[in-house]
């Protein structure tokens, strides 16, 4: 899908706009002059489809009535809640890797709140352009702005 938009993927998994030349992706020829913005569409043949009904698949986000909150989801949610209950008074690190503002109430805000409320909690955020901690927890936080892959390799 990334290549179909006009990007090239380098040896280091970085996206690059291609030099001016024609590329064939999934049987479709595309030309993107170097330095121009890639197109933000993909061929419909690359959209993943449900193996049962054949309809296009989407991400499982709380954006509409298609969010899957089945028995497995509820079991996982209870395991997570139990983990938090068991570790509330221990040293714990809330590590946020590349989470933006799509649904901040699910991860970001709850991590901030628990870090502020729990005496032994710390918060770490690795993100490209959005590494931030509110003032209330800044002394208990480490925020690193940059490419997560490079940061993790360095660590």
PDB file of C-alpha atoms in Angstrom:
ATOM      1  CA  UNK A   1       0.000   0.000   0.000  1.00  0.00           C
ATOM      2  CA  UNK A   2       2.843   2.369   0.811  1.00  0.00           C
ATOM      3  CA  UNK A   3       4.509   1.665  -2.507  1.00  0.00           C
ATOM      4  CA  UNK A   4       1.215   2.104  -4.357  1.00  0.00           C
ATOM      5  CA  UNK A   5       1.023   5.651  -3.006  1.00  0.00           C
ATOM      6  CA  UNK A   6       4.361   6.416  -4.662  1.00  0.00           C
ATOM      7  CA  UNK A   7       6.804   5.905  -1.808  1.00  0.00           C
ATOM      8  CA  UNK A   8       9.907   3.794  -1.944  1.00  0.00           C
ATOM      9  CA  UNK A   9      11.024   1.851   1.118  1.00  0.00           C
ATOM     10  CA  UNK A  10      14.751   2.103   1.767  1.00  0.00           C
ATOM     11  CA  UNK A  11      16.959  -0.575   3.305  1.00  0.00           C
ATOM     12  CA  UNK A  12      16.373   1.066   6.683  1.00  0.00           C
ATOM     13  CA  UNK A  13      12.548   0.940   6.344  1.00  0.00           C
ATOM     14  CA  UNK A  14      12.333   4.695   5.810  1.00  0.00           C
ATOM     15  CA  UNK A  15       9.822   6.009   3.276  1.00  0.00           C
ATOM     16  CA  UNK A  16      11.258   8.065   0.444  1.00  0.00           C
ATOM     17  CA  UNK A  17       9.693   9.732  -2.545  1.00  0.00           C
ATOM     18  CA  UNK A  18      11.049   8.077  -5.658  1.00  0.00           C
ATOM     19  CA  UNK A  19      13.261   9.651  -8.286  1.00  0.00           C
ATOM     20  CA  UNK A  20      11.334  10.540 -11.469  1.00  0.00           C
ATOM     21  CA  UNK A  21      10.578   7.233 -13.148  1.00  0.00           C
ATOM     22  CA  UNK A  22       7.725   4.850 -13.775  1.00  0.00           C
ATOM     23  CA  UNK A  23       6.902   2.126 -11.266  1.00  0.00           C
ATOM     24  CA  UNK A  24       4.559  -0.818 -11.680  1.00  0.00           C
ATOM     25  CA  UNK A  25       2.707  -1.718  -8.514  1.00  0.00           C
ATOM     26  CA  UNK A  26       0.078  -4.453  -8.602  1.00  0.00           C
ATOM     27  CA  UNK A  27      -0.100  -4.132 -12.382  1.00  0.00           C
ATOM     28  CA  UNK A  28      -0.680  -0.378 -12.244  1.00  0.00           C
ATOM     29  CA  UNK A  29       1.913   2.037 -13.671  1.00  0.00           C
ATOM     30  CA  UNK A  30       2.493   5.162 -11.649  1.00  0.00           C
ATOM     31  CA  UNK A  31       4.852   8.065 -12.179  1.00  0.00           C
ATOM     32  CA  UNK A  32       5.767  10.381  -9.368  1.00  0.00           C
ATOM     33  CA  UNK A  33       8.361  13.080  -9.984  1.00  0.00           C
ATOM     34  CA  UNK A  34      11.019  13.299  -7.267  1.00  0.00           C
ATOM     35  CA  UNK A  35      10.120  15.679  -4.468  1.00  0.00           C
ATOM     36  CA  UNK A  36       6.382  15.739  -5.113  1.00  0.00           C
ATOM     37  CA  UNK A  37       3.838  14.549  -2.608  1.00  0.00           C
ATOM     38  CA  UNK A  38       2.779  10.937  -2.998  1.00  0.00           C
ATOM     39  CA  UNK A  39      -0.828  10.338  -3.852  1.00  0.00           C
ATOM     40  CA  UNK A  40      -2.966   9.417  -0.905  1.00  0.00           C
ATOM     41  CA  UNK A  41      -4.931   6.599  -2.521  1.00  0.00           C
ATOM     42  CA  UNK A  42      -4.308   2.919  -3.125  1.00  0.00           C
ATOM     43  CA  UNK A  43      -5.739   0.502  -5.679  1.00  0.00           C
ATOM     44  CA  UNK A  44      -8.914  -1.133  -4.337  1.00  0.00           C
ATOM     45  CA  UNK A  45      -7.314  -4.528  -5.001  1.00  0.00           C
ATOM     46  CA  UNK A  46      -4.940  -3.856  -2.066  1.00  0.00           C
ATOM     47  CA  UNK A  47      -7.679  -3.221   0.511  1.00  0.00           C
ATOM     48  CA  UNK A  48      -7.810  -6.260   2.837  1.00  0.00           C
ATOM     49  CA  UNK A  49     -11.073  -8.188   2.689  1.00  0.00           C
ATOM     50  CA  UNK A  50     -12.899 -10.334   5.210  1.00  0.00           C
ATOM     51  CA  UNK A  51     -12.244 -14.015   4.490  1.00  0.00           C
ATOM     52  CA  UNK A  52     -15.862 -14.864   5.412  1.00  0.00           C
ATOM     53  CA  UNK A  53     -18.003 -12.238   3.686  1.00  0.00           C
ATOM     54  CA  UNK A  54     -15.531 -10.557   1.300  1.00  0.00           C
ATOM     55  CA  UNK A  55     -16.326  -7.029   2.486  1.00  0.00           C
ATOM     56  CA  UNK A  56     -13.480  -4.506   2.904  1.00  0.00           C
ATOM     57  CA  UNK A  57     -11.840  -4.682   6.316  1.00  0.00           C
ATOM     58  CA  UNK A  58     -11.302  -1.654   8.532  1.00  0.00           C
ATOM     59  CA  UNK A  59      -9.351  -0.931  11.694  1.00  0.00           C
ATOM     60  CA  UNK A  60     -11.070  -1.775  14.962  1.00  0.00           C
ATOM     61  CA  UNK A  61     -11.497   1.773  16.288  1.00  0.00           C
ATOM     62  CA  UNK A  62     -14.238   3.320  18.396  1.00  0.00           C
ATOM     63  CA  UNK A  63     -15.164   5.530  15.458  1.00  0.00           C
ATOM     64  CA  UNK A  64     -18.547   4.027  14.591  1.00  0.00           C
ATOM     65  CA  UNK A  65     -20.815   1.043  15.222  1.00  0.00           C
ATOM     66  CA  UNK A  66     -18.324  -1.457  13.738  1.00  0.00           C
ATOM     67  CA  UNK A  67     -16.074  -1.587  16.825  1.00  0.00           C
ATOM     68  CA  UNK A  68     -15.751  -5.196  17.970  1.00  0.00           C
ATOM     69  CA  UNK A  69     -16.281  -5.478  21.706  1.00  0.00           C
ATOM     70  CA  UNK A  70     -16.936  -9.195  21.995  1.00  0.00           C
ATOM     71  CA  UNK A  71     -16.290 -11.738  24.760  1.00  0.00           C
ATOM     72  CA  UNK A  72     -12.581 -11.898  23.933  1.00  0.00           C
ATOM     73  CA  UNK A  73     -12.325  -8.124  24.187  1.00  0.00           C
ATOM     74  CA  UNK A  74     -14.023  -8.163  27.605  1.00  0.00           C
ATOM     75  CA  UNK A  75     -11.722 -10.929  28.887  1.00  0.00           C
ATOM     76  CA  UNK A  76      -8.642  -8.976  27.763  1.00  0.00           C
ATOM     77  CA  UNK A  77     -10.023  -5.810  29.359  1.00  0.00           C
ATOM     78  CA  UNK A  78     -10.532  -7.624  32.680  1.00  0.00           C
ATOM     79  CA  UNK A  79      -6.975  -9.053  32.549  1.00  0.00           C
ATOM     80  CA  UNK A  80      -5.634  -5.544  32.000  1.00  0.00           C
ATOM     81  CA  UNK A  81      -7.712  -4.131  34.871  1.00  0.00           C
ATOM     82  CA  UNK A  82      -6.534  -6.944  37.151  1.00  0.00           C
ATOM     83  CA  UNK A  83      -2.901  -6.271  36.171  1.00  0.00           C
ATOM     84  CA  UNK A  84      -3.356  -2.611  37.107  1.00  0.00           C
ATOM     85  CA  UNK A  85      -4.976  -3.520  40.453  1.00  0.00           C
ATOM     86  CA  UNK A  86      -2.126  -5.924  41.326  1.00  0.00           C
ATOM     87  CA  UNK A  87       0.616  -3.424  40.423  1.00  0.00           C
ATOM     88  CA  UNK A  88      -0.854  -0.155  41.674  1.00  0.00           C
ATOM     89  CA  UNK A  89       1.541   0.023  44.633  1.00  0.00           C
ATOM     90  CA  UNK A  90       4.635  -1.355  42.893  1.00  0.00           C
ATOM     91  CA  UNK A  91       7.115   0.415  40.662  1.00  0.00           C
ATOM     92  CA  UNK A  92       5.509   0.600  37.233  1.00  0.00           C
ATOM     93  CA  UNK A  93       6.377   2.269  33.953  1.00  0.00           C
ATOM     94  CA  UNK A  94       3.631   3.419  31.627  1.00  0.00           C
ATOM     95  CA  UNK A  95       5.373   3.221  28.255  1.00  0.00           C
ATOM     96  CA  UNK A  96       3.685   4.921  25.317  1.00  0.00           C
ATOM     97  CA  UNK A  97       5.160   4.170  21.906  1.00  0.00           C
ATOM     98  CA  UNK A  98       3.896   6.352  19.070  1.00  0.00           C
ATOM     99  CA  UNK A  99       0.372   6.884  20.345  1.00  0.00           C
ATOM    100  CA  UNK A 100      -1.082  10.090  18.983  1.00  0.00           C
ATOM    101  CA  UNK A 101      -4.370  11.861  19.595  1.00  0.00           C
ATOM    102  CA  UNK A 102      -6.714   9.486  17.739  1.00  0.00           C
ATOM    103  CA  UNK A 103      -8.291   8.162  20.952  1.00  0.00           C
ATOM    104  CA  UNK A 104      -6.345   9.835  23.773  1.00  0.00           C
ATOM    105  CA  UNK A 105      -8.773   8.705  26.468  1.00  0.00           C
ATOM    106  CA  UNK A 106      -7.862   5.056  25.948  1.00  0.00           C
ATOM    107  CA  UNK A 107      -4.089   5.206  26.532  1.00  0.00           C
ATOM    108  CA  UNK A 108      -2.605   8.677  26.782  1.00  0.00           C
ATOM    109  CA  UNK A 109      -4.906  10.308  29.343  1.00  0.00           C
ATOM    110  CA  UNK A 110      -5.265   7.190  31.481  1.00  0.00           C
ATOM    111  CA  UNK A 111      -1.465   6.763  31.589  1.00  0.00           C
ATOM    112  CA  UNK A 112      -1.086  10.424  32.607  1.00  0.00           C
ATOM    113  CA  UNK A 113      -3.740  10.072  35.301  1.00  0.00           C
ATOM    114  CA  UNK A 114      -2.265   6.879  36.796  1.00  0.00           C
ATOM    115  CA  UNK A 115       1.240   8.356  36.725  1.00  0.00           C
ATOM    116  CA  UNK A 116      -0.022  11.390  38.628  1.00  0.00           C
ATOM    117  CA  UNK A 117      -2.033   9.371  41.153  1.00  0.00           C
ATOM    118  CA  UNK A 118       0.258   6.389  41.783  1.00  0.00           C
ATOM    119  CA  UNK A 119       3.255   7.135  43.968  1.00  0.00           C
ATOM    120  CA  UNK A 120       5.639   4.664  42.280  1.00  0.00           C
ATOM    121  CA  UNK A 121       4.525   5.163  38.674  1.00  0.00           C
ATOM    122  CA  UNK A 122       6.651   6.634  35.905  1.00  0.00           C
ATOM    123  CA  UNK A 123       5.721   7.622  32.354  1.00  0.00           C
ATOM    124  CA  UNK A 124       7.799   7.328  29.190  1.00  0.00           C
ATOM    125  CA  UNK A 125       6.772   8.517  25.758  1.00  0.00           C
ATOM    126  CA  UNK A 126       8.609   7.814  22.508  1.00  0.00           C
ATOM    127  CA  UNK A 127       6.985   9.622  19.638  1.00  0.00           C
ATOM    128  CA  UNK A 128       7.817  11.535  16.490  1.00  0.00           C
ATOM    129  CA  UNK A 129       6.583  15.085  16.980  1.00  0.00           C
ATOM    130  CA  UNK A 130       4.261  14.388  19.927  1.00  0.00           C
ATOM    131  CA  UNK A 131       6.560  13.427  22.810  1.00  0.00           C
ATOM    132  CA  UNK A 132       4.970  15.288  25.684  1.00  0.00           C
ATOM    133  CA  UNK A 133       4.027  14.982  29.349  1.00  0.00           C
ATOM    134  CA  UNK A 134       1.852  17.431  31.267  1.00  0.00           C
ATOM    135  CA  UNK A 135       3.484  19.596  33.921  1.00  0.00           C
ATOM    136  CA  UNK A 136       1.851  17.588  36.742  1.00  0.00           C
ATOM    137  CA  UNK A 137       3.885  14.462  35.897  1.00  0.00           C
ATOM    138  CA  UNK A 138       6.932  15.943  34.190  1.00  0.00           C
ATOM    139  CA  UNK A 139       9.264  15.070  37.108  1.00  0.00           C
ATOM    140  CA  UNK A 140       8.172  11.407  36.766  1.00  0.00           C
ATOM    141  CA  UNK A 141       8.430  11.334  32.970  1.00  0.00           C
ATOM    142  CA  UNK A 142      10.852  10.773  30.126  1.00  0.00           C
ATOM    143  CA  UNK A 143       9.759  12.012  26.703  1.00  0.00           C
ATOM    144  CA  UNK A 144      11.858  11.351  23.627  1.00  0.00           C
ATOM    145  CA  UNK A 145      10.926  12.973  20.342  1.00  0.00           C
ATOM    146  CA  UNK A 146      12.130  10.998  17.333  1.00  0.00           C
ATOM    147  CA  UNK A 147      11.924   7.872  15.224  1.00  0.00           C
ATOM    148  CA  UNK A 148      10.928   4.984  17.505  1.00  0.00           C
ATOM    149  CA  UNK A 149      12.975   2.391  15.600  1.00  0.00           C
ATOM    150  CA  UNK A 150      16.138   4.483  15.938  1.00  0.00           C
ATOM    151  CA  UNK A 151      15.446   5.244  19.599  1.00  0.00           C
ATOM    152  CA  UNK A 152      14.934   1.577  20.450  1.00  0.00           C
ATOM    153  CA  UNK A 153      18.087   0.554  18.580  1.00  0.00           C
ATOM    154  CA  UNK A 154      20.049   3.152  20.550  1.00  0.00           C
ATOM    155  CA  UNK A 155      18.614   1.940  23.855  1.00  0.00           C
TER     156      UNK A 155
END
